[in-house]
mmCIF file of C-alpha atoms in Angstrom:
data_model
loop_
_atom_site.group_PDB
_atom_site.id
_atom_site.type_symbol
_atom_site.label_atom_id
_atom_site.label_comp_id
_atom_site.label_asym_id
_atom_site.label_seq_id
_atom_site.Cartn_x
_atom_site.Cartn_y
_atom_site.Cartn_z
ATOM 1 C CA UNK B 1 3.334 -7.646 -20.186
ATOM 2 C CA UNK B 2 -0.186 -5.476 -20.378
ATOM 3 C CA UNK B 3 -3.027 -5.570 -17.949
ATOM 4 C CA UNK B 4 -5.238 -7.914 -19.630
ATOM 5 C CA UNK B 5 -2.288 -10.586 -17.923
ATOM 6 C CA UNK B 6 -2.424 -9.225 -14.911
ATOM 7 C CA UNK B 7 -3.544 -10.637 -11.909
ATOM 8 C CA UNK B 8 -4.248 -9.216 -9.289
ATOM 9 C CA UNK B 9 -5.209 -10.585 -5.875
ATOM 10 C CA UNK B 10 -6.205 -9.567 -3.042
ATOM 11 C CA UNK B 11 -7.038 -9.812 1.007
ATOM 12 C CA UNK B 12 -10.410 -10.168 0.446
ATOM 13 C CA UNK B 13 -11.385 -12.334 -2.572
ATOM 14 C CA UNK B 14 -10.992 -15.860 -4.807
ATOM 15 C CA UNK B 15 -14.258 -15.509 -6.321
ATOM 16 C CA UNK B 16 -15.347 -12.802 -7.924
ATOM 17 C CA UNK B 17 -18.897 -10.893 -7.602
ATOM 18 C CA UNK B 18 -19.798 -8.463 -9.033
ATOM 19 C CA UNK B 19 -22.163 -7.030 -6.372
ATOM 20 C CA UNK B 20 -21.172 -7.344 -3.086
ATOM 21 C CA UNK B 21 -21.465 -4.040 -0.974
ATOM 22 C CA UNK B 22 -18.386 -2.129 -0.022
ATOM 23 C CA UNK B 23 -17.717 -2.068 3.267
ATOM 24 C CA UNK B 24 -14.823 -0.390 6.010
ATOM 25 C CA UNK B 25 -11.695 -2.498 7.429
ATOM 26 C CA UNK B 26 -13.451 -2.374 10.355
ATOM 27 C CA UNK B 27 -17.504 -4.295 9.473
ATOM 28 C CA UNK B 28 -15.101 -6.699 6.810
ATOM 29 C CA UNK B 29 -13.247 -7.864 11.058
ATOM 30 C CA UNK B 30 -16.111 -7.807 12.346
ATOM 31 C CA UNK B 31 -18.036 -9.837 9.883
ATOM 32 C CA UNK B 32 -15.361 -12.473 9.755
ATOM 33 C CA UNK B 33 -15.156 -13.364 13.284
ATOM 34 C CA UNK B 34 -18.962 -13.946 12.686
ATOM 35 C CA UNK B 35 -17.720 -16.745 10.258
ATOM 36 C CA UNK B 36 -18.344 -20.357 11.207
ATOM 37 C CA UNK B 37 -15.614 -23.145 10.870
ATOM 38 C CA UNK B 38 -17.118 -25.134 7.811
ATOM 39 C CA UNK B 39 -15.421 -22.615 5.080
ATOM 40 C CA UNK B 40 -12.041 -23.450 3.729
ATOM 41 C CA UNK B 41 -9.383 -21.375 5.691
ATOM 42 C CA UNK B 42 -5.437 -21.644 5.449
ATOM 43 C CA UNK B 43 -3.464 -20.886 8.799
ATOM 44 C CA UNK B 44 0.100 -20.746 9.927
ATOM 45 C CA UNK B 45 1.095 -22.696 12.309
ATOM 46 C CA UNK B 46 1.875 -21.982 15.549
ATOM 47 C CA UNK B 47 4.745 -23.690 17.137
ATOM 48 C CA UNK B 48 6.918 -27.251 15.689
ATOM 49 C CA UNK B 49 4.910 -29.384 17.444
ATOM 50 C CA UNK B 50 2.156 -28.916 14.940
ATOM 51 C CA UNK B 51 4.163 -28.898 11.235
ATOM 52 C CA UNK B 52 4.443 -32.889 10.952
ATOM 53 C CA UNK B 53 0.962 -33.233 11.555
ATOM 54 C CA UNK B 54 0.058 -30.508 8.442
ATOM 55 C CA UNK B 55 2.068 -31.886 6.152
ATOM 56 C CA UNK B 56 0.322 -35.326 7.125
ATOM 57 C CA UNK B 57 -2.644 -34.277 6.360
ATOM 58 C CA UNK B 58 -2.905 -30.246 5.094
ATOM 59 C CA UNK B 59 -6.175 -28.689 4.516
ATOM 60 C CA UNK B 60 -7.927 -29.764 0.946
ATOM 61 C CA UNK B 61 -7.182 -26.558 -0.510
ATOM 62 C CA UNK B 62 -4.009 -27.152 -1.531
ATOM 63 C CA UNK B 63 -5.406 -29.666 -4.386
ATOM 64 C CA UNK B 64 -6.125 -26.375 -5.588
ATOM 65 C CA UNK B 65 -2.351 -24.393 -6.194
ATOM 66 C CA UNK B 66 -1.570 -23.458 -9.057
ATOM 67 C CA UNK B 67 1.871 -23.773 -10.783
ATOM 68 C CA UNK B 68 3.902 -21.844 -11.572
ATOM 69 C CA UNK B 69 3.723 -19.560 -14.930
ATOM 70 C CA UNK B 70 6.925 -19.335 -16.660
ATOM 71 C CA UNK B 71 8.749 -15.888 -17.775
ATOM 72 C CA UNK B 72 10.687 -14.373 -20.203
ATOM 73 C CA UNK B 73 14.181 -14.739 -20.277
ATOM 74 C CA UNK B 74 14.320 -11.109 -20.953
ATOM 75 C CA UNK B 75 13.255 -8.212 -19.138
ATOM 76 C CA UNK B 76 11.832 -4.084 -19.817
ATOM 77 C CA UNK B 77 13.294 -1.707 -17.718
ATOM 78 C CA UNK B 78 10.332 0.449 -17.228
ATOM 79 C CA UNK B 79 10.662 4.698 -17.213
ATOM 80 C CA UNK B 80 7.644 7.340 -17.276
ATOM 81 C CA UNK B 81 6.345 8.399 -20.217
ATOM 82 C CA UNK B 82 5.203 12.306 -21.253
ATOM 83 C CA UNK B 83 2.503 13.019 -22.713
ATOM 84 C CA UNK B 84 3.384 16.188 -23.377
ATOM 85 C CA UNK B 85 6.167 16.390 -25.819
ATOM 86 C CA UNK B 86 6.359 15.362 -30.014
ATOM 87 C CA UNK B 87 9.519 12.568 -29.595
ATOM 88 C CA UNK B 88 7.763 9.409 -30.141
ATOM 89 C CA UNK B 89 8.279 6.774 -26.758
ATOM 90 C CA UNK B 90 6.794 3.980 -28.177
ATOM 91 C CA UNK B 91 9.909 2.297 -30.264
ATOM 92 C CA UNK B 92 11.234 -0.921 -29.448
ATOM 93 C CA UNK B 93 12.205 -0.968 -26.219
ATOM 94 C CA UNK B 94 15.825 -2.079 -25.182
ATOM 95 C CA UNK B 95 15.684 -6.071 -23.939
ATOM 96 C CA UNK B 96 17.518 -7.368 -20.885
ATOM 97 C CA UNK B 97 18.984 -10.234 -19.594
ATOM 98 C CA UNK B 98 15.824 -10.699 -16.009
ATOM 99 C CA UNK B 99 20.053 -12.272 -14.766
ATOM 100 C CA UNK B 100 21.626 -9.431 -15.168
ATOM 101 C CA UNK B 101 18.929 -5.929 -13.364
ATOM 102 C CA UNK B 102 18.106 -5.625 -10.358
ATOM 103 C CA UNK B 103 15.529 -7.562 -8.595
ATOM 104 C CA UNK B 104 11.898 -6.722 -7.073
ATOM 105 C CA UNK B 105 11.254 -8.603 -4.088
ATOM 106 C CA UNK B 106 7.904 -7.752 -1.835
ATOM 107 C CA UNK B 107 6.965 -8.321 1.715
ATOM 108 C CA UNK B 108 2.938 -8.805 2.396
ATOM 109 C CA UNK B 109 2.585 -7.811 5.605
ATOM 110 C CA UNK B 110 -0.430 -6.528 5.601
ATOM 111 C CA UNK B 111 -2.506 -6.412 9.184
ATOM 112 C CA UNK B 112 0.161 -8.715 10.330
ATOM 113 C CA UNK B 113 -1.808 -11.459 7.351
ATOM 114 C CA UNK B 114 -4.432 -14.025 7.765
ATOM 115 C CA UNK B 115 -7.771 -11.516 6.879
ATOM 116 C CA UNK B 116 -9.656 -12.067 5.118
ATOM 117 C CA UNK B 117 -7.695 -13.088 1.866
ATOM 118 C CA UNK B 118 -7.183 -16.255 4.014
ATOM 119 C CA UNK B 119 -10.427 -17.238 3.359
ATOM 120 C CA UNK B 120 -11.797 -19.570 0.290
ATOM 121 C CA UNK B 121 -15.110 -19.344 0.763
ATOM 122 C CA UNK B 122 -17.297 -16.234 2.608
ATOM 123 C CA UNK B 123 -20.610 -15.834 3.464
ATOM 124 C CA UNK B 124 -21.092 -12.451 3.678
ATOM 125 C CA UNK B 125 -21.624 -10.086 0.745
ATOM 126 C CA UNK B 126 -20.568 -7.572 3.152
ATOM 127 C CA UNK B 127 -17.294 -9.025 3.263
ATOM 128 C CA UNK B 128 -15.871 -8.459 -0.103
ATOM 129 C CA UNK B 129 -15.327 -4.914 -1.256
ATOM 130 C CA UNK B 130 -12.130 -1.907 0.416
ATOM 131 C CA UNK B 131 -9.301 -4.895 0.771
ATOM 132 C CA UNK B 132 -6.234 -4.405 -0.015
ATOM 133 C CA UNK B 133 -5.364 -5.341 -3.234
ATOM 134 C CA UNK B 134 -1.397 -5.946 -5.196
ATOM 135 C CA UNK B 135 -1.724 -5.413 -8.818
ATOM 136 C CA UNK B 136 1.766 -4.424 -9.837
ATOM 137 C CA UNK B 137 3.397 -7.890 -10.143
ATOM 138 C CA UNK B 138 4.999 -8.229 -13.770
ATOM 139 C CA UNK B 139 7.633 -5.749 -11.904
ATOM 140 C CA UNK B 140 8.299 -7.793 -9.573
ATOM 141 C CA UNK B 141 9.937 -10.994 -9.148
ATOM 142 C CA UNK B 142 9.962 -12.557 -5.122
ATOM 143 C CA UNK B 143 6.348 -11.635 -3.210
ATOM 144 C CA UNK B 144 6.644 -13.034 0.689
ATOM 145 C CA UNK B 145 3.690 -13.177 2.795
ATOM 146 C CA UNK B 146 4.658 -12.273 6.263
ATOM 147 C CA UNK B 147 3.096 -12.952 9.879
ATOM 148 C CA UNK B 148 4.084 -12.755 13.010
ATOM 149 C CA UNK B 149 3.617 -16.350 13.267
ATOM 150 C CA UNK B 150 5.858 -19.706 13.805
ATOM 151 C CA UNK B 151 5.890 -20.132 10.440
ATOM 152 C CA UNK B 152 3.646 -18.187 7.874
ATOM 153 C CA UNK B 153 2.423 -20.462 4.931
ATOM 154 C CA UNK B 154 0.858 -17.948 1.815
ATOM 155 C CA UNK B 155 -3.615 -18.382 1.223
ATOM 156 C CA UNK B 156 -4.227 -19.629 -2.337
ATOM 157 C CA UNK B 157 -5.132 -16.594 -3.556
ATOM 158 C CA UNK B 158 -2.202 -14.915 -2.497
ATOM 159 C CA UNK B 159 0.130 -18.381 -4.278
ATOM 160 C CA UNK B 160 -1.912 -18.517 -7.276
ATOM 161 C CA UNK B 161 -2.228 -14.795 -7.557
ATOM 162 C CA UNK B 162 1.534 -14.671 -8.004
ATOM 163 C CA UNK B 163 2.761 -17.999 -9.424
ATOM 164 C CA UNK B 164 0.351 -17.237 -12.491
ATOM 165 C CA UNK B 165 2.613 -14.212 -13.040
ATOM 166 C CA UNK B 166 6.109 -14.702 -12.947
ATOM 167 C CA UNK B 167 6.621 -14.405 -9.297
ATOM 168 C CA UNK B 168 8.121 -16.809 -6.937
ATOM 169 C CA UNK B 169 6.094 -17.011 -3.198
ATOM 170 C CA UNK B 170 8.043 -17.522 0.007
ATOM 171 C CA UNK B 171 6.259 -18.459 3.451
ATOM 172 C CA UNK B 172 7.333 -16.862 6.111
ATOM 173 C CA UNK B 173 9.451 -19.157 9.377
ATOM 174 C CA UNK B 174 10.357 -16.818 12.324
ATOM 175 C CA UNK B 175 11.373 -16.884 16.026
ATOM 176 C CA UNK B 176 10.985 -13.559 17.957
ATOM 177 C CA UNK B 177 12.133 -12.474 21.364
ATOM 178 C CA UNK B 178 11.687 -15.176 24.516
ATOM 179 C CA UNK B 179 9.247 -17.860 22.604
ATOM 180 C CA UNK B 180 11.556 -17.317 19.842
ATOM 181 C CA UNK B 181 14.318 -18.187 22.116
ATOM 182 C CA UNK B 182 12.905 -21.448 23.094
ATOM 183 C CA UNK B 183 11.547 -22.506 20.204
ATOM 184 C CA UNK B 184 15.722 -22.244 18.686
ATOM 185 C CA UNK B 185 17.644 -23.395 21.517
ATOM 186 C CA UNK B 186 14.884 -26.175 22.909
ATOM 187 C CA UNK B 187 13.208 -27.522 19.849
ATOM 188 C CA UNK B 188 14.353 -26.750 16.374
ATOM 189 C CA UNK B 189 17.914 -26.064 16.855
ATOM 190 C CA UNK B 190 18.445 -27.906 20.560
ATOM 191 C CA UNK B 191 20.567 -30.404 17.969
ATOM 192 C CA UNK B 192 22.171 -31.685 14.542
ATOM 193 C CA UNK B 193 18.808 -35.095 14.914
ATOM 194 C CA UNK B 194 16.262 -32.398 15.986
ATOM 195 C CA UNK B 195 17.732 -29.581 13.413
ATOM 196 C CA UNK B 196 17.676 -31.962 11.168
ATOM 197 C CA UNK B 197 14.013 -33.289 11.588
ATOM 198 C CA UNK B 198 12.528 -29.791 11.374
ATOM 199 C CA UNK B 199 13.768 -29.204 8.394
ATOM 200 C CA UNK B 200 13.361 -32.338 6.786
ATOM 201 C CA UNK B 201 9.481 -31.496 7.712
ATOM 202 C CA UNK B 202 10.121 -27.390 6.125
ATOM 203 C CA UNK B 203 10.735 -28.868 2.686
ATOM 204 C CA UNK B 204 8.027 -31.278 2.301
ATOM 205 C CA UNK B 205 5.786 -28.221 3.569
ATOM 206 C CA UNK B 206 6.585 -26.498 1.189
ATOM 207 C CA UNK B 207 5.746 -29.579 -1.587
ATOM 208 C CA UNK B 208 2.952 -30.320 -0.252
ATOM 209 C CA UNK B 209 1.117 -26.405 -0.586
ATOM 210 C CA UNK B 210 3.738 -25.757 -3.284
ATOM 211 C CA UNK B 211 4.563 -22.362 -2.851
ATOM 212 C CA UNK B 212 8.351 -21.980 -3.362
ATOM 213 C CA UNK B 213 10.801 -21.251 -0.193
ATOM 214 C CA UNK B 214 11.736 -19.423 2.972
ATOM 215 C CA UNK B 215 12.304 -15.737 5.065
ATOM 216 C CA UNK B 216 14.184 -16.642 7.308
ATOM 217 C CA UNK B 217 13.761 -14.480 10.542
ATOM 218 C CA UNK B 218 15.542 -15.365 13.572
ATOM 219 C CA UNK B 219 15.332 -12.191 16.156
ATOM 220 C CA UNK B 220 16.810 -13.983 18.953
ATOM 221 C CA UNK B 221 19.854 -14.927 20.364
ATOM 222 C CA UNK B 222 20.436 -18.757 19.691
ATOM 223 C CA UNK B 223 22.798 -20.507 21.796
ATOM 224 C CA UNK B 224 23.337 -23.251 19.897
ATOM 225 C CA UNK B 225 24.328 -20.966 17.019
ATOM 226 C CA UNK B 226 26.407 -24.116 15.203
ATOM 227 C CA UNK B 227 23.492 -26.253 14.539
ATOM 228 C CA UNK B 228 21.917 -23.332 13.414
ATOM 229 C CA UNK B 229 24.926 -22.414 11.034
ATOM 230 C CA UNK B 230 24.049 -26.239 9.530
ATOM 231 C CA UNK B 231 20.748 -25.526 9.532
ATOM 232 C CA UNK B 232 20.416 -22.612 6.738
ATOM 233 C CA UNK B 233 22.428 -24.335 3.621
ATOM 234 C CA UNK B 234 20.854 -27.990 4.620
ATOM 235 C CA UNK B 235 17.287 -25.995 3.954
ATOM 236 C CA UNK B 236 18.735 -24.457 1.254
ATOM 237 C CA UNK B 237 20.487 -27.003 -0.777
ATOM 238 C CA UNK B 238 17.398 -29.089 0.470
ATOM 239 C CA UNK B 239 14.928 -27.498 -1.406
ATOM 240 C CA UNK B 240 16.721 -26.632 -4.725
ATOM 241 C CA UNK B 241 17.086 -30.754 -4.088
ATOM 242 C CA UNK B 242 13.275 -30.347 -4.969
ATOM 243 C CA UNK B 243 12.891 -27.987 -6.790
ATOM 244 C CA UNK B 244 16.076 -26.399 -8.803
ATOM 245 C CA UNK B 245 13.548 -22.357 -8.832
ATOM 246 C CA UNK B 246 12.780 -22.187 -4.989
ATOM 247 C CA UNK B 247 15.016 -19.424 -3.170
ATOM 248 C CA UNK B 248 16.630 -19.364 0.727
ATOM 249 C CA UNK B 249 16.464 -15.423 1.670
ATOM 250 C CA UNK B 250 18.242 -14.540 5.343
ATOM 251 C CA UNK B 251 17.333 -11.838 7.472
ATOM 252 C CA UNK B 252 19.921 -9.151 8.490
ATOM 253 C CA UNK B 253 19.453 -10.379 12.398
ATOM 254 C CA UNK B 254 21.506 -12.692 14.372
ATOM 255 C CA UNK B 255 25.257 -12.799 13.175
ATOM 256 C CA UNK B 256 27.184 -16.448 12.975
ATOM 257 C CA UNK B 257 28.404 -15.573 16.228
ATOM 258 C CA UNK B 258 24.390 -16.403 17.400
ATOM 259 C CA UNK B 259 23.972 -12.683 18.418
ATOM 260 C CA UNK B 260 21.225 -10.347 17.905
ATOM 261 C CA UNK B 261 22.924 -7.493 16.340
ATOM 262 C CA UNK B 262 21.438 -6.226 13.388
ATOM 263 C CA UNK B 263 23.914 -5.079 10.636
ATOM 264 C CA UNK B 264 22.219 -2.912 8.215
ATOM 265 C CA UNK B 265 24.243 -4.266 5.212
ATOM 266 C CA UNK B 266 26.829 -7.511 4.067
ATOM 267 C CA UNK B 267 29.706 -7.698 5.890
ATOM 268 C CA UNK B 268 32.111 -10.332 8.153
ATOM 269 C CA UNK B 269 29.115 -10.961 11.285
ATOM 270 C CA UNK B 270 26.740 -12.635 8.471
ATOM 271 C CA UNK B 271 28.457 -13.274 5.770
ATOM 272 C CA UNK B 272 28.260 -17.457 5.884
ATOM 273 C CA UNK B 273 24.185 -17.725 6.031
ATOM 274 C CA UNK B 274 24.474 -14.992 2.694
ATOM 275 C CA UNK B 275 27.458 -17.448 1.312
ATOM 276 C CA UNK B 276 24.846 -20.592 3.152
ATOM 277 C CA UNK B 277 21.451 -19.421 0.925
ATOM 278 C CA UNK B 278 20.433 -17.139 -2.193
ATOM 279 C CA UNK B 279 20.648 -13.997 -0.992
ATOM 280 C CA UNK B 280 20.007 -11.565 2.788
ATOM 281 C CA UNK B 281 17.006 -8.883 3.956
ATOM 282 C CA UNK B 282 18.739 -6.623 4.287
ATOM 283 C CA UNK B 283 17.747 -4.447 7.592
ATOM 284 C CA UNK B 284 15.600 -0.838 7.114
ATOM 285 C CA UNK B 285 18.423 1.345 9.086
ATOM 286 C CA UNK B 286 21.119 1.497 6.750
ATOM 287 C CA UNK B 287 23.048 5.003 4.995
ATOM 288 C CA UNK B 288 24.768 4.164 1.988
ATOM 289 C CA UNK B 289 28.030 4.212 2.954
ATOM 290 C CA UNK B 290 25.902 0.841 4.850
ATOM 291 C CA UNK B 291 24.720 0.173 0.585
ATOM 292 C CA UNK B 292 28.326 0.953 -0.943
ATOM 293 C CA UNK B 293 30.493 -1.569 2.407
ATOM 294 C CA UNK B 294 27.842 -4.831 0.614
ATOM 295 C CA UNK B 295 27.729 -4.248 -2.609
ATOM 296 C CA UNK B 296 31.614 -4.384 -2.052
ATOM 297 C CA UNK B 297 31.522 -7.425 -0.550
ATOM 298 C CA UNK B 298 28.740 -9.435 -1.908
ATOM 299 C CA UNK B 299 30.867 -8.737 -5.003
ATOM 300 C CA UNK B 300 29.875 -10.679 -8.016
ATOM 301 C CA UNK B 301 26.344 -11.877 -6.165
ATOM 302 C CA UNK B 302 25.302 -7.445 -5.276
ATOM 303 C CA UNK B 303 22.206 -9.028 -6.980
ATOM 304 C CA UNK B 304 21.200 -11.186 -4.012
ATOM 305 C CA UNK B 305 21.727 -8.710 -1.659
ATOM 306 C CA UNK B 306 18.235 -7.269 -1.305
ATOM 307 C CA UNK B 307 17.665 -3.565 0.546
ATOM 308 C CA UNK B 308 14.813 -3.223 3.408
ATOM 309 C CA UNK B 309 12.495 0.066 2.071
ATOM 310 C CA UNK B 310 10.283 0.168 5.229
ATOM 311 C CA UNK B 311 7.456 1.569 3.973
ATOM 312 C CA UNK B 312 6.359 2.608 7.086
ATOM 313 C CA UNK B 313 9.674 5.666 7.323
ATOM 314 C CA UNK B 314 11.052 3.541 10.937
ATOM 315 C CA UNK B 315 13.653 4.749 11.245
ATOM 316 C CA UNK B 316 14.531 4.871 7.270
ATOM 317 C CA UNK B 317 16.913 6.714 5.099
ATOM 318 C CA UNK B 318 14.191 9.325 3.382
ATOM 319 C CA UNK B 319 11.385 8.948 5.459
ATOM 320 C CA UNK B 320 9.763 6.056 3.825
ATOM 321 C CA UNK B 321 5.477 6.960 1.700
ATOM 322 C CA UNK B 322 5.780 9.032 -0.140
ATOM 323 C CA UNK B 323 9.344 9.323 -0.090
ATOM 324 C CA UNK B 324 10.867 5.417 -0.358
ATOM 325 C CA UNK B 325 11.898 6.013 -4.171
ATOM 326 C CA UNK B 326 14.456 7.900 -2.090
ATOM 327 C CA UNK B 327 16.155 5.084 -0.875
ATOM 328 C CA UNK B 328 15.628 2.798 -4.062
ATOM 329 C CA UNK B 329 17.136 5.379 -6.285
ATOM 330 C CA UNK B 330 20.241 4.789 -3.525
ATOM 331 C CA UNK B 331 19.842 1.352 -3.989
ATOM 332 C CA UNK B 332 20.125 1.844 -7.547
ATOM 333 C CA UNK B 333 22.482 3.719 -7.539
ATOM 334 C CA UNK B 334 24.662 0.369 -5.860
ATOM 335 C CA UNK B 335 22.949 -2.284 -7.997
ATOM 336 C CA UNK B 336 21.687 -3.595 -4.652
ATOM 337 C CA UNK B 337 18.176 -5.795 -5.802
ATOM 338 C CA UNK B 338 15.373 -4.213 -3.072
ATOM 339 C CA UNK B 339 12.673 -5.929 -0.572
ATOM 340 C CA UNK B 340 9.749 -3.511 -0.145
ATOM 341 C CA UNK B 341 8.282 -3.956 3.223
ATOM 342 C CA UNK B 342 4.933 -3.372 3.719
ATOM 343 C CA UNK B 343 3.153 -1.615 0.819
ATOM 344 C CA UNK B 344 -0.057 -1.927 1.856
ATOM 345 C CA UNK B 345 1.007 2.040 4.033
ATOM 346 C CA UNK B 346 -1.437 3.459 1.133
ATOM 347 C CA UNK B 347 -3.910 0.615 1.912
ATOM 348 C CA UNK B 348 -3.774 0.543 5.799
ATOM 349 C CA UNK B 349 -3.256 4.556 7.034
ATOM 350 C CA UNK B 350 -6.288 5.469 5.293
ATOM 351 C CA UNK B 351 -8.687 5.224 7.322
ATOM 352 C CA UNK B 352 -12.686 5.712 7.582
ATOM 353 C CA UNK B 353 -12.868 8.191 4.406
ATOM 354 C CA UNK B 354 -15.744 8.065 2.109
ATOM 355 C CA UNK B 355 -14.852 7.227 -1.038
ATOM 356 C CA UNK B 356 -12.449 4.765 0.182
ATOM 357 C CA UNK B 357 -11.114 2.746 -2.763
ATOM 358 C CA UNK B 358 -10.871 5.295 -5.139
ATOM 359 C CA UNK B 359 -8.538 7.225 -2.667
ATOM 360 C CA UNK B 360 -6.518 3.555 -2.189
ATOM 361 C CA UNK B 361 -6.041 3.027 -5.478
ATOM 362 C CA UNK B 362 -5.263 6.874 -5.522
ATOM 363 C CA UNK B 363 -2.890 6.707 -3.255
ATOM 364 C CA UNK B 364 -0.912 2.468 -4.168
ATOM 365 C CA UNK B 365 -0.387 4.506 -8.538
ATOM 366 C CA UNK B 366 1.089 7.632 -6.896
ATOM 367 C CA UNK B 367 3.496 5.241 -4.824
ATOM 368 C CA UNK B 368 4.546 3.184 -7.243
ATOM 369 C CA UNK B 369 4.048 5.065 -10.206
ATOM 370 C CA UNK B 370 7.273 6.893 -7.954
ATOM 371 C CA UNK B 371 9.182 3.736 -8.488
ATOM 372 C CA UNK B 372 8.414 3.279 -11.583
ATOM 373 C CA UNK B 373 11.744 3.959 -13.200
ATOM 374 C CA UNK B 374 13.919 1.987 -10.479
ATOM 375 C CA UNK B 375 11.653 -1.631 -11.217
ATOM 376 C CA UNK B 376 11.520 -3.626 -14.595
ATOM 377 C CA UNK B 377 8.837 -5.046 -16.325
ATOM 378 C CA UNK B 378 8.858 -9.677 -16.996
ATOM 379 C CA UNK B 379 6.640 -10.502 -20.344
ATOM 380 C CA UNK B 380 4.885 -13.876 -19.071
ATOM 381 C CA UNK B 381 5.751 -16.284 -21.584
ATOM 382 C CA UNK B 382 2.230 -17.596 -22.381
ATOM 383 C CA UNK B 383 0.969 -18.210 -26.397
ATOM 384 C CA UNK B 384 -0.878 -15.268 -28.270
ATOM 385 C CA UNK B 385 -4.321 -17.467 -29.251
ATOM 386 C CA UNK B 386 -7.693 -16.159 -30.508
ATOM 387 C CA UNK B 387 -10.230 -16.914 -33.279
ATOM 388 C CA UNK B 388 -12.661 -15.207 -35.466
ATOM 389 C CA UNK B 389 -16.099 -17.285 -35.235
ATOM 390 C CA UNK B 390 -18.692 -14.952 -34.773
ATOM 391 C CA UNK B 391 -21.450 -17.219 -32.508
ATOM 392 C CA UNK B 392 -22.873 -18.340 -35.703
ATOM 393 C CA UNK B 393 -23.314 -21.019 -37.805
ATOM 394 C CA UNK B 394 -24.967 -20.733 -41.440
ATOM 395 C CA UNK B 395 -28.103 -22.685 -42.043
#
């Protein structure tokens, strides 16, 4: 896939404007606080009571969601180029069946989500400038828009950028801490009826907003675990009936007994949830033995195990940051997929510096270049069209 096919998504714009001024992230935040509510916005859902209302009366912007572009059935493994060689590096690349290679998931988590990317129009030129942008769409399979709101609906700009590049984009369902436990036990998993109503609403929300599935992030103890155990396969089945290409991915947190115990591997304590959906996103505090055991446990579904990769490096193998490639190398050794969490680290930790965008771009390019040999490029099934009309007619 050539650069001309790439559609980048940023947290700053869906409408290009070459005259916009550059500003710091702090200035952007202050400007956003002044925005009138008349401008269309993308919002999360903070409690179960609001879910049905959003489904029945969605925002107008859902009419602008683009369908996902078809990708080729083959991929090509990337390799680093060396310009200091006489060897021809530009010959035909071996084509691999996309179903047989590890997948790459990117979990957004930039500054908690819903920054300037939630706005569809911009009343201030200064807002657009030094925002975070993602442009390696051809090298990933799944994009998760993440926040700590109860239901995270991906903003329009991210849905359309992902879909333009054939990438599936997921929302996030998260419950955590005491409030999360109450939501699970007293509301969404209170009983089978409540769970089924919630599931139906989630499926309809996914359809109406045009994204491709969910990351399930339950990070609190669940007393009614038998209801939770029925929820995961039911949601997966209903979404597949609606959209055969949809995905439901379980985050490694709650065990089959309803306890909040991160396993950092696939084992009999979380295997039920893995078997009930399309994949598992392993917690980040793993070691090589955990990955070896996960690969053995998953057997033929090893590509559905997404190894958690925390770019911030919190209690994480290799320390993350510019050493993230060390962890990715171990995941590749066991032929497991990867889930890259918070790659916006290259932007978020830069601070207020001169030539901000240039420095961010250099940092971001260095980061992704270090991962390049472990990623696969996915061509789009687009037809190349052109014409030779020069703009003048014969008189």
